[in-house]
Amino acid sequence: MKRRTFAKAVAAAAVSTAFSSAACSSGGNTPTGSTAIGTTNDINPRPPEQVREGGNLRLAITAFPSNWNVQSADGNDGEVADLVRWMMPRAYRADAAGQLTIDTDYFTDIKLTSTNPQQVVYTINPKAVWSDGTPITWEDLAATWQALNGRDKRYLIAITNGFDRVAKVERGVDDRQAVFTFSTPYADWRGQFAGNSILFPKSVTSAPDAFNHSLVDHISATAGPYVVQSTDRTQGRIVLARNPKWWGAAPKLGTVTYSVLDQSTWAAALQNNELDVARLANLNGIRLVRATPGVSIRHAPANLWRWITFNGAPGSILADPALRVAISKAIDRQTIANVTLNGLTDHPRVLNNHIFVEGQQGYQDNSAPVAYDPAAAARQLDALGWKLQGDVRVKDGRQLIIRDVMYNDPLWVQVAKMIQQDLAKVGAKLTLDTRPGQNYFTDVIIPGDFDASQYVLSGDAFVYNSIPQQFGFYPNNLQGNYGRIGSPQLNDLIDKTLTELDPAKAIALANQVDAQIFAEGHSLPLTQDPGNWGTRATLANIGAPGLASYDYTRIGFVQ
């Protein structure tokens, strides 16, 4: 599942392209060498007996949650998902290579019992309970299916996640077993309650109003090693504490405190001993943390990337696909990579695929339709009737002025100014419209209040389930396609991809989807994040997770 956010890292699948580490130890030595996505993580792994009891872990978030329901359209935020994951069930754990094992804290068994029809049986851990003491049962899973299958349009969902392919969910041998029967095969069935997908109690998912609104101001029943102890929207602070009803291994930390901070201040807050962990998005942050005693830079590439999405809704300046492609050709993405990744990786590269990240099985360059060629872009603009009048092109009395909306972050502004210079060379004007983090998606991006927009996307080990979410066009079910761009033909190809259970054939189909996405000028991927995290050197089992999921019970400070 792809989540939009300002800064966030999660998981993907397998492996091959090398990235050079920009990491260093707190002592000042800078180790060099290559790490490949899917082969490593960097979390200072320690067994529980080497992690001390108690302590407060201080983390940052760019905005207070606008909705704690990360399955909802306005709650689908990567940072909020990171926060909620301390407290919610999941079906699988992932290791550094993206390999999956059942998370037995929540499910004792998950089996694909039939392929014709496809049927999956979930057996829930008999000890698993929500934080209010209510048992987790098959009805919680069934209510998620009913909320996310897309049939009831009153549910404002962020993703169907394959639940639209499930014909029915039934009680198994008892209340602790759910049987899913599919009407259409679904390749990513393991990801329906794993990765970035989160199981909520039926009290949240069984009715549209509850799904859309009940978690706007707070989160209700949870089922993880931690619960929310307190929230303070005015101070921008959220505190998690141990869940007294937790049945698994005892968590090490006493509390986890999230503070709302602009991302541009994270490295300084780490230096000033106000944070314990922070993602480092630029060279200045690397240098600042590198000079800070007691802090290490942990590094592992992950499935996280920056992009530009365009607004293709009727009436938008970029409603014409050919215009979007011409604009894309005028943007020098390699220069953007060179500048923004300077000092973060030895070989800055442009990301040339919407579905797979570089190093992931299936990645190939499908970006030929938008390859950087300003001369070709100018010719195409001429052919489309956009004629140069002074410094700006005009068609039918309308100037080619594109409003680029972004989170008010120095790096995003820097990227936008580079794009602004590129577009000026072909007679298109880009205006910069910066916004605060709070309610950025709810009030700006989801309603479509932009011509172009920049943000970060994060993926997980389940590649295919996010393709319809981000690139399918369903007018009554927006999901994550905020640019409202697509076609019935692309929808059909996406559906064919998700139905294919042969891995090699699914990869080939997914790349056909990606080529068509580029051809219609849907969006423009920029760079993949190299995965640098500043981390208090005394912290164990946290840092740069790569493709792995965290074991939240083991995170803490070394003895």
Coordinates of C-alpha atoms in Angstrom, one line a residue:
M1 CA 0.0 0.0 0.0
K2 CA 1.4 3.4 -0.9
R3 CA 1.1 6.1 1.6
R4 CA 1.6 9.7 1.0
T5 CA 3.6 11.6 3.5
F6 CA 6.5 14.1 4.0
A7 CA 9.1 11.6 5.4
K8 CA 8.7 7.9 6.0
A9 CA 10.3 4.6 5.3
V10 CA 8.8 1.1 5.1
A11 CA 9.3 -2.1 3.1
A12 CA 9.4 -3.6 -0.4
A13 CA 10.5 -6.9 -1.9
A14 CA 13.8 -8.2 -3.4
V15 CA 17.1 -7.0 -4.5
S16 CA 20.1 -6.2 -6.7
T17 CA 21.2 -2.6 -7.1
A18 CA 23.9 -1.2 -4.9
F19 CA 23.8 2.0 -2.9
S20 CA 26.8 3.5 -1.1
S21 CA 26.4 4.3 2.5
A22 CA 26.7 7.9 3.7
A23 CA 26.8 6.5 7.2
C24 CA 29.3 7.1 10.0
S25 CA 29.9 6.2 13.6
S26 CA 29.5 8.5 16.5
G27 CA 33.3 8.4 16.8
G28 CA 33.6 10.3 13.5
N29 CA 34.9 7.4 11.2
T30 CA 33.0 7.2 8.0
P31 CA 32.7 3.6 6.8
T32 CA 32.2 3.2 3.1
G33 CA 30.9 0.3 1.0
S34 CA 27.8 -0.8 -0.7
T35 CA 24.5 -2.0 0.6
A36 CA 21.7 -3.2 -1.6
I37 CA 18.0 -2.8 -1.0
G38 CA 16.7 -6.0 0.4
T39 CA 20.0 -7.4 1.8
T40 CA 20.5 -5.5 5.0
N41 CA 19.2 -3.2 7.6
D42 CA 21.0 -1.1 10.3
I43 CA 19.2 -1.1 13.6
N44 CA 21.8 -2.1 16.2
P45 CA 20.2 -5.5 16.8
R46 CA 20.4 -6.7 20.4
P47 CA 18.7 -9.6 22.2
P48 CA 16.1 -8.6 24.8
E49 CA 18.5 -9.4 27.7
Q50 CA 20.8 -6.6 26.5
V51 CA 18.1 -4.0 26.4
R52 CA 17.3 -2.2 29.6
E53 CA 13.8 -1.9 31.1
G54 CA 12.1 1.5 30.7
G55 CA 13.1 4.8 29.2
N56 CA 11.4 7.3 26.9
L57 CA 11.9 7.2 23.1
R58 CA 11.5 10.6 21.5
L59 CA 10.4 10.7 17.9
A60 CA 9.1 13.4 15.5
I61 CA 6.1 13.7 13.3
T62 CA 5.4 16.6 10.9
A63 CA 1.7 17.1 11.8
F64 CA -0.8 16.0 14.4
P65 CA -2.9 13.2 12.9
S66 CA -5.9 14.5 11.0
N67 CA -7.4 11.1 11.2
W68 CA -6.0 8.1 13.0
N69 CA -7.8 5.7 10.6
V70 CA -5.0 5.2 8.1
Q71 CA -7.3 3.1 5.9
S72 CA -9.5 6.2 5.3
A73 CA -8.9 8.7 2.5
D74 CA -7.8 11.6 4.8
G75 CA -5.9 9.4 7.3
N76 CA -3.7 7.6 4.7
D77 CA -0.5 9.1 5.9
G78 CA 2.8 7.3 6.2
E79 CA 3.9 9.0 9.4
V80 CA 0.5 8.3 11.1
A81 CA 0.9 4.7 10.0
D82 CA 4.3 4.6 11.7
L83 CA 2.7 5.9 14.9
V84 CA -0.3 3.6 14.8
R85 CA 1.8 0.5 14.0
W86 CA 3.1 0.5 17.6
M87 CA -0.5 -0.3 18.7
M88 CA -2.1 -2.4 16.0
P89 CA -2.3 -6.0 14.7
R90 CA -0.6 -7.3 11.6
A91 CA -0.5 -10.6 9.8
Y92 CA 3.1 -10.9 8.8
R93 CA 6.6 -9.8 9.9
A94 CA 9.2 -9.0 7.2
D95 CA 13.0 -9.5 7.6
A96 CA 15.8 -7.4 6.0
A97 CA 15.3 -9.4 2.7
G98 CA 11.6 -8.8 2.7
Q99 CA 10.9 -12.4 3.5
L100 CA 7.6 -13.0 5.4
T101 CA 6.7 -15.0 8.5
I102 CA 3.4 -15.0 10.3
D103 CA 3.2 -12.7 13.2
T104 CA 2.1 -15.2 15.8
D105 CA 1.3 -12.5 18.4
Y106 CA -1.9 -12.1 16.3
F107 CA -2.3 -15.2 14.1
T108 CA -1.3 -18.7 14.9
D109 CA -1.8 -19.7 11.2
I110 CA -2.6 -18.2 7.8
K111 CA -3.2 -20.6 5.0
L112 CA -4.0 -20.5 1.3
T113 CA -6.3 -23.5 1.3
S114 CA -7.6 -23.4 -2.3
T115 CA -6.9 -21.6 -5.6
N116 CA -10.2 -22.4 -7.4
P117 CA -11.8 -20.5 -5.9
Q118 CA -9.0 -18.8 -4.0
Q119 CA -9.6 -19.2 -0.3
V120 CA -7.5 -18.0 2.7
V121 CA -8.1 -19.1 6.3
Y122 CA -6.9 -16.9 9.2
T123 CA -6.6 -18.4 12.6
I124 CA -6.4 -15.7 15.3
N125 CA -4.2 -16.1 18.4
P126 CA -6.7 -17.0 21.2
K127 CA -4.9 -14.6 23.6
A128 CA -5.3 -11.6 21.2
V129 CA -7.6 -8.9 22.6
W130 CA -8.3 -5.2 21.9
S131 CA -7.1 -2.8 24.6
D132 CA -10.7 -2.6 26.0
G133 CA -10.5 -6.3 26.7
T134 CA -12.7 -7.4 23.7
P135 CA -11.4 -10.5 21.9
I136 CA -10.2 -10.1 18.3
T137 CA -12.5 -12.2 16.2
W138 CA -13.4 -13.1 12.7
E139 CA -15.9 -10.3 12.8
D140 CA -13.2 -7.7 13.0
L141 CA -11.7 -9.1 9.8
A142 CA -15.1 -9.4 8.1
A143 CA -15.9 -5.7 9.0
T144 CA -12.6 -4.6 7.4
W145 CA -13.6 -6.5 4.2
Q146 CA -17.1 -4.8 4.2
A147 CA -15.5 -1.3 4.7
L148 CA -12.8 -1.6 2.0
N149 CA -14.4 -3.7 -0.7
G150 CA -15.7 -0.5 -2.4
R151 CA -19.3 -1.6 -2.6
D152 CA -20.7 0.9 -0.1
K153 CA -19.6 4.3 -1.4
R154 CA -20.3 6.0 1.9
Y155 CA -17.0 4.6 3.2
L156 CA -14.3 7.1 2.2
I157 CA -11.5 4.6 1.8
A158 CA -7.9 5.1 0.8
I159 CA -7.5 1.7 -0.9
T160 CA -9.5 -1.5 -1.6
N161 CA -6.5 -3.6 -1.0
G162 CA -7.9 -6.6 -2.9
F163 CA -11.0 -6.7 -0.7
D164 CA -13.1 -5.9 -3.7
R165 CA -12.1 -9.3 -5.0
V166 CA -13.4 -11.1 -1.9
A167 CA -16.8 -12.7 -2.4
K168 CA -17.5 -13.5 1.3
V169 CA -15.9 -13.7 4.7
E170 CA -17.3 -16.5 7.0
R171 CA -16.7 -17.7 10.5
G172 CA -14.4 -20.7 10.6
V173 CA -14.3 -23.4 13.3
D174 CA -14.9 -20.8 16.0
D175 CA -14.9 -17.0 16.5
R176 CA -11.1 -17.0 16.3
Q177 CA -11.1 -18.1 12.6
A178 CA -12.0 -16.2 9.5
V179 CA -12.4 -17.8 6.0
F180 CA -12.0 -15.5 3.0
T181 CA -13.4 -16.7 -0.3
F182 CA -12.4 -14.7 -3.4
S183 CA -14.5 -14.1 -6.5
T184 CA -11.4 -13.2 -8.5
P185 CA -7.8 -14.3 -7.8
Y186 CA -5.7 -11.8 -6.0
A187 CA -1.9 -11.9 -6.2
D188 CA -1.2 -9.9 -3.0
W189 CA -3.5 -11.7 -0.6
R190 CA -0.8 -11.9 2.1
G191 CA -0.8 -8.1 2.3
Q192 CA -4.4 -7.6 3.2
F193 CA -3.6 -7.4 6.9
A194 CA 0.1 -6.8 6.7
G195 CA 2.7 -4.3 5.6
N196 CA 1.1 -0.9 5.5
S197 CA -2.4 -2.4 5.9
I198 CA -3.7 -2.2 9.5
L199 CA -6.5 -4.1 11.1
F200 CA -8.9 -2.0 13.1
P201 CA -11.7 -3.2 15.4
K202 CA -15.2 -3.7 14.0
S203 CA -16.3 -0.7 16.1
V204 CA -14.3 1.4 13.6
T205 CA -15.0 -0.4 10.3
S206 CA -18.6 -1.7 10.6
A207 CA -20.4 1.6 9.8
P208 CA -19.5 4.3 7.3
D209 CA -19.8 7.2 9.9
A210 CA -17.6 5.4 12.3
F211 CA -15.0 4.6 9.6
N212 CA -14.9 8.1 8.3
H213 CA -15.1 10.1 11.5
S214 CA -14.7 8.1 14.8
L215 CA -10.9 8.3 14.8
V216 CA -10.6 12.0 13.8
D217 CA -9.7 13.3 17.2
H218 CA -8.3 10.2 18.9
I219 CA -7.7 6.5 18.4
S220 CA -10.0 4.1 20.2
A221 CA -9.4 0.4 20.9
T222 CA -5.9 -0.9 19.9
A223 CA -4.1 -4.2 20.2
G224 CA -0.4 -3.8 20.4
P225 CA 2.4 -3.6 23.0
Y226 CA 1.6 0.1 23.4
V227 CA -1.4 2.3 23.8
V228 CA -2.0 6.1 23.7
Q229 CA -1.3 7.5 27.1
S230 CA -2.0 11.1 26.3
T231 CA -2.4 13.6 23.4
D232 CA -1.9 17.4 23.4
R233 CA -2.9 19.0 20.1
T234 CA -1.9 22.4 21.3
Q235 CA 1.6 21.3 22.3
G236 CA 1.8 18.9 19.4
R237 CA 2.6 15.9 21.5
I238 CA 1.5 12.3 21.6
V239 CA 2.7 9.9 24.3
L240 CA 2.4 6.1 24.1
A241 CA 2.8 3.8 27.1
R242 CA 2.8 0.0 27.7
N243 CA -0.5 -1.8 27.1
P244 CA -1.6 -3.4 30.4
K245 CA -3.6 -6.0 28.4
W246 CA -0.7 -7.0 26.1
W247 CA -0.3 -10.8 25.9
G248 CA 3.0 -11.0 24.1
A249 CA 6.6 -10.4 25.1
A250 CA 6.9 -7.5 27.5
P251 CA 8.0 -4.3 25.7
K252 CA 11.2 -2.7 26.8
L253 CA 10.4 1.0 26.6
G254 CA 8.4 2.7 29.2
T255 CA 7.0 5.4 26.9
V256 CA 7.3 6.7 23.4
T257 CA 6.8 10.4 22.8
Y258 CA 6.0 11.9 19.4
S259 CA 6.5 15.7 19.0
V260 CA 5.2 17.7 16.0
L261 CA 8.2 19.3 14.4
D262 CA 8.9 20.7 10.9
Q263 CA 11.1 18.1 9.2
S264 CA 13.8 20.8 8.5
T265 CA 14.4 20.9 12.3
W266 CA 14.8 17.2 12.9
A267 CA 18.6 17.0 12.6
A268 CA 19.0 20.0 14.9
A269 CA 16.6 18.5 17.4
L270 CA 18.6 15.3 17.4
Q271 CA 21.8 17.3 18.0
N272 CA 20.2 19.2 20.8
N273 CA 19.1 16.0 22.5
E274 CA 15.4 16.7 21.9
L275 CA 14.9 13.6 19.7
D276 CA 16.4 10.1 19.6
V277 CA 15.7 9.2 16.0
A278 CA 15.3 11.3 12.8
R279 CA 15.3 10.6 9.1
L280 CA 18.1 12.6 7.4
A281 CA 16.9 14.0 4.1
N282 CA 19.8 16.2 3.1
L283 CA 23.6 16.7 3.3
N284 CA 23.3 19.4 6.0
G285 CA 21.5 17.0 8.3
I286 CA 24.1 14.3 7.7
R287 CA 26.9 16.8 8.5
L288 CA 25.1 18.1 11.6
V289 CA 24.5 14.6 13.0
R290 CA 28.0 13.4 12.0
A291 CA 29.5 16.1 14.3
T292 CA 27.2 15.2 17.3
P293 CA 28.7 12.9 20.0
G294 CA 26.6 10.0 21.0
V295 CA 24.7 9.8 17.7
S296 CA 25.2 7.4 14.8
I297 CA 24.0 7.5 11.2
R298 CA 22.2 4.2 10.4
H299 CA 21.8 3.4 6.7
A300 CA 19.6 1.0 4.7
P301 CA 17.9 1.8 1.4
A302 CA 14.1 1.4 1.6
N303 CA 11.0 1.6 -0.5
L304 CA 10.5 5.4 -0.3
W305 CA 10.6 7.9 -3.1
R306 CA 9.8 11.5 -4.0
W307 CA 7.5 12.4 -6.9
I308 CA 5.5 15.1 -8.7
T309 CA 1.8 14.3 -9.3
F310 CA -0.2 16.3 -11.8
N311 CA -3.9 17.3 -11.7
G312 CA -5.7 16.1 -14.8
A313 CA -9.2 16.8 -13.7
P314 CA -11.5 18.5 -16.3
G315 CA -10.8 22.3 -16.3
S316 CA -7.3 21.9 -14.9
I317 CA -4.5 23.5 -16.8
L318 CA -3.0 20.1 -17.2
A319 CA -6.1 18.2 -18.2
D320 CA -4.6 17.3 -21.6
P321 CA -2.3 14.2 -21.3
A322 CA -0.1 15.4 -24.2
L323 CA 0.5 18.6 -22.3
R324 CA 1.5 16.7 -19.2
V325 CA 4.0 14.6 -21.2
A326 CA 5.4 17.8 -22.8
I327 CA 5.9 19.4 -19.4
S328 CA 7.5 16.3 -18.0
K329 CA 10.0 16.2 -20.9
A330 CA 11.1 19.7 -19.9
I331 CA 12.1 18.7 -16.4
D332 CA 15.7 17.8 -15.8
R333 CA 15.3 15.0 -13.2
Q334 CA 18.9 14.0 -13.2
T335 CA 20.0 17.4 -12.1
I336 CA 17.4 17.3 -9.4
A337 CA 18.9 13.9 -8.3
N338 CA 22.4 15.3 -8.4
V339 CA 21.5 18.2 -6.1
T340 CA 19.1 16.6 -3.7
L341 CA 21.2 13.4 -3.2
N342 CA 24.5 15.1 -3.0
G343 CA 26.4 13.5 -0.1
L344 CA 23.7 11.0 0.6
T345 CA 24.8 8.4 -2.0
D346 CA 27.8 8.1 -4.3
H347 CA 25.7 7.6 -7.5
P348 CA 22.6 9.9 -7.6
R349 CA 20.0 8.3 -9.8
V350 CA 16.6 9.2 -11.1
L351 CA 13.8 6.8 -10.3
N352 CA 12.3 5.6 -13.6
N353 CA 9.4 3.4 -12.5
H354 CA 6.2 4.1 -10.6
I355 CA 5.7 0.6 -9.3
F356 CA 9.1 -0.9 -8.4
V357 CA 12.0 0.9 -6.8
E358 CA 15.5 0.5 -8.1
G359 CA 17.0 -2.8 -6.8
Q360 CA 13.7 -4.4 -6.4
Q361 CA 12.8 -7.5 -8.5
G362 CA 10.8 -6.2 -11.5
Y363 CA 12.4 -2.7 -11.7
Q364 CA 13.1 -1.5 -15.3
D365 CA 13.3 1.9 -16.9
N366 CA 9.9 2.7 -18.6
S367 CA 10.4 6.5 -18.7
A368 CA 11.1 6.9 -22.4
P369 CA 7.9 8.9 -23.1
V370 CA 9.1 11.6 -20.6
A371 CA 12.9 11.5 -21.2
Y372 CA 14.5 14.9 -20.7
D373 CA 14.4 16.8 -24.0
P374 CA 13.5 20.5 -23.7
A375 CA 13.7 21.0 -27.5
A376 CA 11.1 18.2 -28.1
A377 CA 9.0 19.6 -25.3
A378 CA 8.9 23.0 -26.9
R379 CA 8.0 21.5 -30.3
Q380 CA 5.2 19.5 -28.7
L381 CA 3.9 22.6 -26.9
D382 CA 3.8 24.4 -30.3
A383 CA 2.0 21.5 -31.9
L384 CA -0.6 21.6 -29.1
G385 CA -1.4 25.2 -29.8
W386 CA 0.5 26.7 -26.8
K387 CA 2.2 29.7 -28.5
L388 CA 4.9 31.7 -26.9
Q389 CA 3.9 35.3 -26.2
G390 CA 6.7 37.0 -24.4
D391 CA 8.0 34.7 -21.7
V392 CA 4.9 32.6 -21.3
R393 CA 2.9 30.4 -23.7
V394 CA -0.8 31.1 -24.3
K395 CA -3.6 29.1 -25.8
D396 CA -7.2 30.3 -26.2
G397 CA -6.3 33.3 -24.1
R398 CA -5.1 31.2 -21.2
Q399 CA -1.5 31.4 -20.0
L400 CA 0.5 28.3 -19.3
I401 CA 0.9 28.9 -15.6
I402 CA 1.1 25.9 -13.3
R403 CA 0.6 26.2 -9.6
D404 CA 3.0 23.8 -7.7
V405 CA 1.7 23.0 -4.2
M406 CA 4.1 21.5 -1.6
Y407 CA 4.8 21.1 2.1
N408 CA 6.8 24.1 3.3
D409 CA 10.1 22.4 3.5
P410 CA 13.4 23.8 2.2
L411 CA 14.3 20.8 0.1
W412 CA 10.9 20.7 -1.6
V413 CA 11.2 24.5 -2.3
Q414 CA 14.7 23.9 -3.8
V415 CA 13.3 21.1 -6.0
A416 CA 10.4 23.4 -7.1
K417 CA 12.8 26.2 -8.0
M418 CA 14.8 23.9 -10.2
I419 CA 11.6 22.8 -12.0
Q420 CA 10.6 26.4 -12.3
Q421 CA 13.9 27.2 -14.1
D422 CA 13.5 24.2 -16.4
L423 CA 9.9 25.1 -17.4
A424 CA 10.7 28.7 -18.0
K425 CA 13.1 27.6 -20.8
V426 CA 10.1 26.2 -22.7
G427 CA 7.7 29.0 -22.0
A428 CA 5.8 27.5 -19.0
K429 CA 5.5 29.4 -15.8
L430 CA 5.6 27.6 -12.4
T431 CA 4.3 29.3 -9.3
L432 CA 5.2 28.0 -5.9
D433 CA 2.5 27.5 -3.3
T434 CA 3.9 26.3 0.1
R435 CA 1.5 25.0 2.7
P436 CA 1.9 23.9 6.4
G437 CA 1.9 20.2 7.3
Q438 CA -1.3 20.2 9.3
N439 CA -4.2 18.9 7.2
Y440 CA -2.1 19.2 4.1
F441 CA -3.8 16.2 2.4
T442 CA -7.2 16.6 3.9
D443 CA -7.6 20.3 2.9
V444 CA -5.4 20.6 -0.1
I445 CA -4.4 17.5 -2.0
I446 CA -7.5 15.3 -1.7
P447 CA -9.8 18.1 -2.9
G448 CA -7.4 18.6 -5.8
D449 CA -6.4 22.2 -4.9
F450 CA -3.2 22.1 -7.1
D451 CA -2.0 21.9 -10.7
A452 CA 1.1 19.9 -9.6
S453 CA 2.1 18.7 -6.2
Q454 CA 5.1 17.1 -4.5
Y455 CA 5.2 14.6 -1.7
V456 CA 6.8 11.4 -0.6
L457 CA 5.4 7.9 -1.3
S458 CA 6.3 4.8 0.7
G459 CA 5.6 1.2 -0.2
D460 CA 5.8 -2.2 1.5
A461 CA 6.4 -5.8 0.6
F462 CA 3.2 -6.0 -1.4
V463 CA 3.7 -4.2 -4.6
Y464 CA 0.5 -4.9 -6.6
N465 CA -2.2 -3.9 -4.1
S466 CA -1.2 -0.2 -4.4
I467 CA -1.4 0.0 -8.2
P468 CA -5.2 0.5 -8.4
Q469 CA -5.0 2.8 -5.3
Q470 CA -2.6 5.2 -7.0
F471 CA -3.2 4.8 -10.7
G472 CA -6.6 3.3 -11.2
F473 CA -9.3 5.8 -12.1
Y474 CA -12.6 5.2 -10.4
P475 CA -14.6 8.5 -10.4
N476 CA -16.7 7.5 -7.3
N477 CA -13.7 6.0 -5.4
L478 CA -10.8 8.4 -5.5
Q479 CA -8.4 6.3 -3.2
G480 CA -4.9 7.8 -3.8
N481 CA -5.3 9.0 -7.3
Y482 CA -5.5 12.7 -6.3
G483 CA -4.7 13.9 -9.9
R484 CA -7.8 12.1 -11.1
I485 CA -6.0 10.8 -14.1
G486 CA -6.6 7.4 -15.8
S487 CA -8.6 5.5 -18.4
P488 CA -10.8 2.3 -18.7
Q489 CA -8.0 0.7 -20.7
L490 CA -5.5 1.3 -17.9
N491 CA -8.0 0.0 -15.4
D492 CA -8.3 -3.2 -17.4
L493 CA -4.6 -3.7 -17.5
I494 CA -4.3 -3.1 -13.8
D495 CA -7.0 -5.6 -13.1
K496 CA -5.2 -8.2 -15.3
T497 CA -2.0 -7.6 -13.3
L498 CA -3.6 -8.1 -9.9
T499 CA -5.3 -11.3 -11.1
E500 CA -2.1 -12.9 -12.3
L501 CA -0.7 -15.4 -9.8
D502 CA 2.4 -16.3 -11.8
P503 CA 5.2 -13.9 -10.4
A504 CA 7.1 -13.5 -13.6
K505 CA 3.9 -12.7 -15.6
A506 CA 2.7 -10.3 -12.9
I507 CA 6.0 -8.4 -13.1
A508 CA 5.7 -8.1 -16.9
L509 CA 2.2 -6.9 -16.7
A510 CA 3.1 -4.4 -14.0
N511 CA 5.7 -2.9 -16.2
Q512 CA 3.2 -2.6 -19.0
V513 CA 1.0 -0.7 -16.5
D514 CA 4.0 1.6 -15.7
A515 CA 4.8 2.3 -19.3
Q516 CA 1.2 3.4 -19.8
I517 CA 1.3 5.6 -16.7
F518 CA 4.3 7.4 -18.1
A519 CA 2.6 7.7 -21.5
E520 CA -0.4 9.5 -20.1
G521 CA 1.7 11.9 -18.0
H522 CA 0.1 10.8 -14.8
S523 CA 3.0 11.7 -12.5
L524 CA 6.8 12.0 -12.5
P525 CA 8.9 10.0 -10.0
L526 CA 12.0 11.8 -9.0
T527 CA 14.4 10.1 -6.6
Q528 CA 14.5 7.1 -4.3
D529 CA 15.5 7.8 -0.7
P530 CA 18.9 6.3 0.2
G531 CA 17.7 5.6 3.8
N532 CA 19.9 7.6 6.3
W533 CA 18.6 7.8 9.9
G534 CA 20.3 9.7 12.7
T535 CA 19.9 7.6 15.8
R536 CA 21.0 7.8 19.4
A537 CA 24.0 5.4 19.6
T538 CA 22.6 3.7 22.8
L539 CA 19.4 2.7 21.0
A540 CA 18.8 -0.9 20.1
N541 CA 16.6 -2.6 17.4
I542 CA 15.7 0.7 15.7
G543 CA 17.2 2.9 13.0
A544 CA 17.2 2.2 9.3
P545 CA 14.9 -0.9 8.9
G546 CA 15.3 -1.4 5.2
L547 CA 12.7 -3.9 4.2
A548 CA 12.2 -5.3 7.7
S549 CA 9.4 -4.6 10.1
Y550 CA 10.2 -3.6 13.6
D551 CA 9.7 -5.8 16.7
Y552 CA 8.3 -3.0 18.9
T553 CA 8.8 -5.0 22.1
R554 CA 12.6 -5.1 21.6
I555 CA 13.2 -1.4 20.8
G556 CA 14.9 0.3 23.7
F557 CA 18.2 1.5 25.2
V558 CA 21.2 -0.9 25.7
Q559 CA 22.1 -2.0 29.2

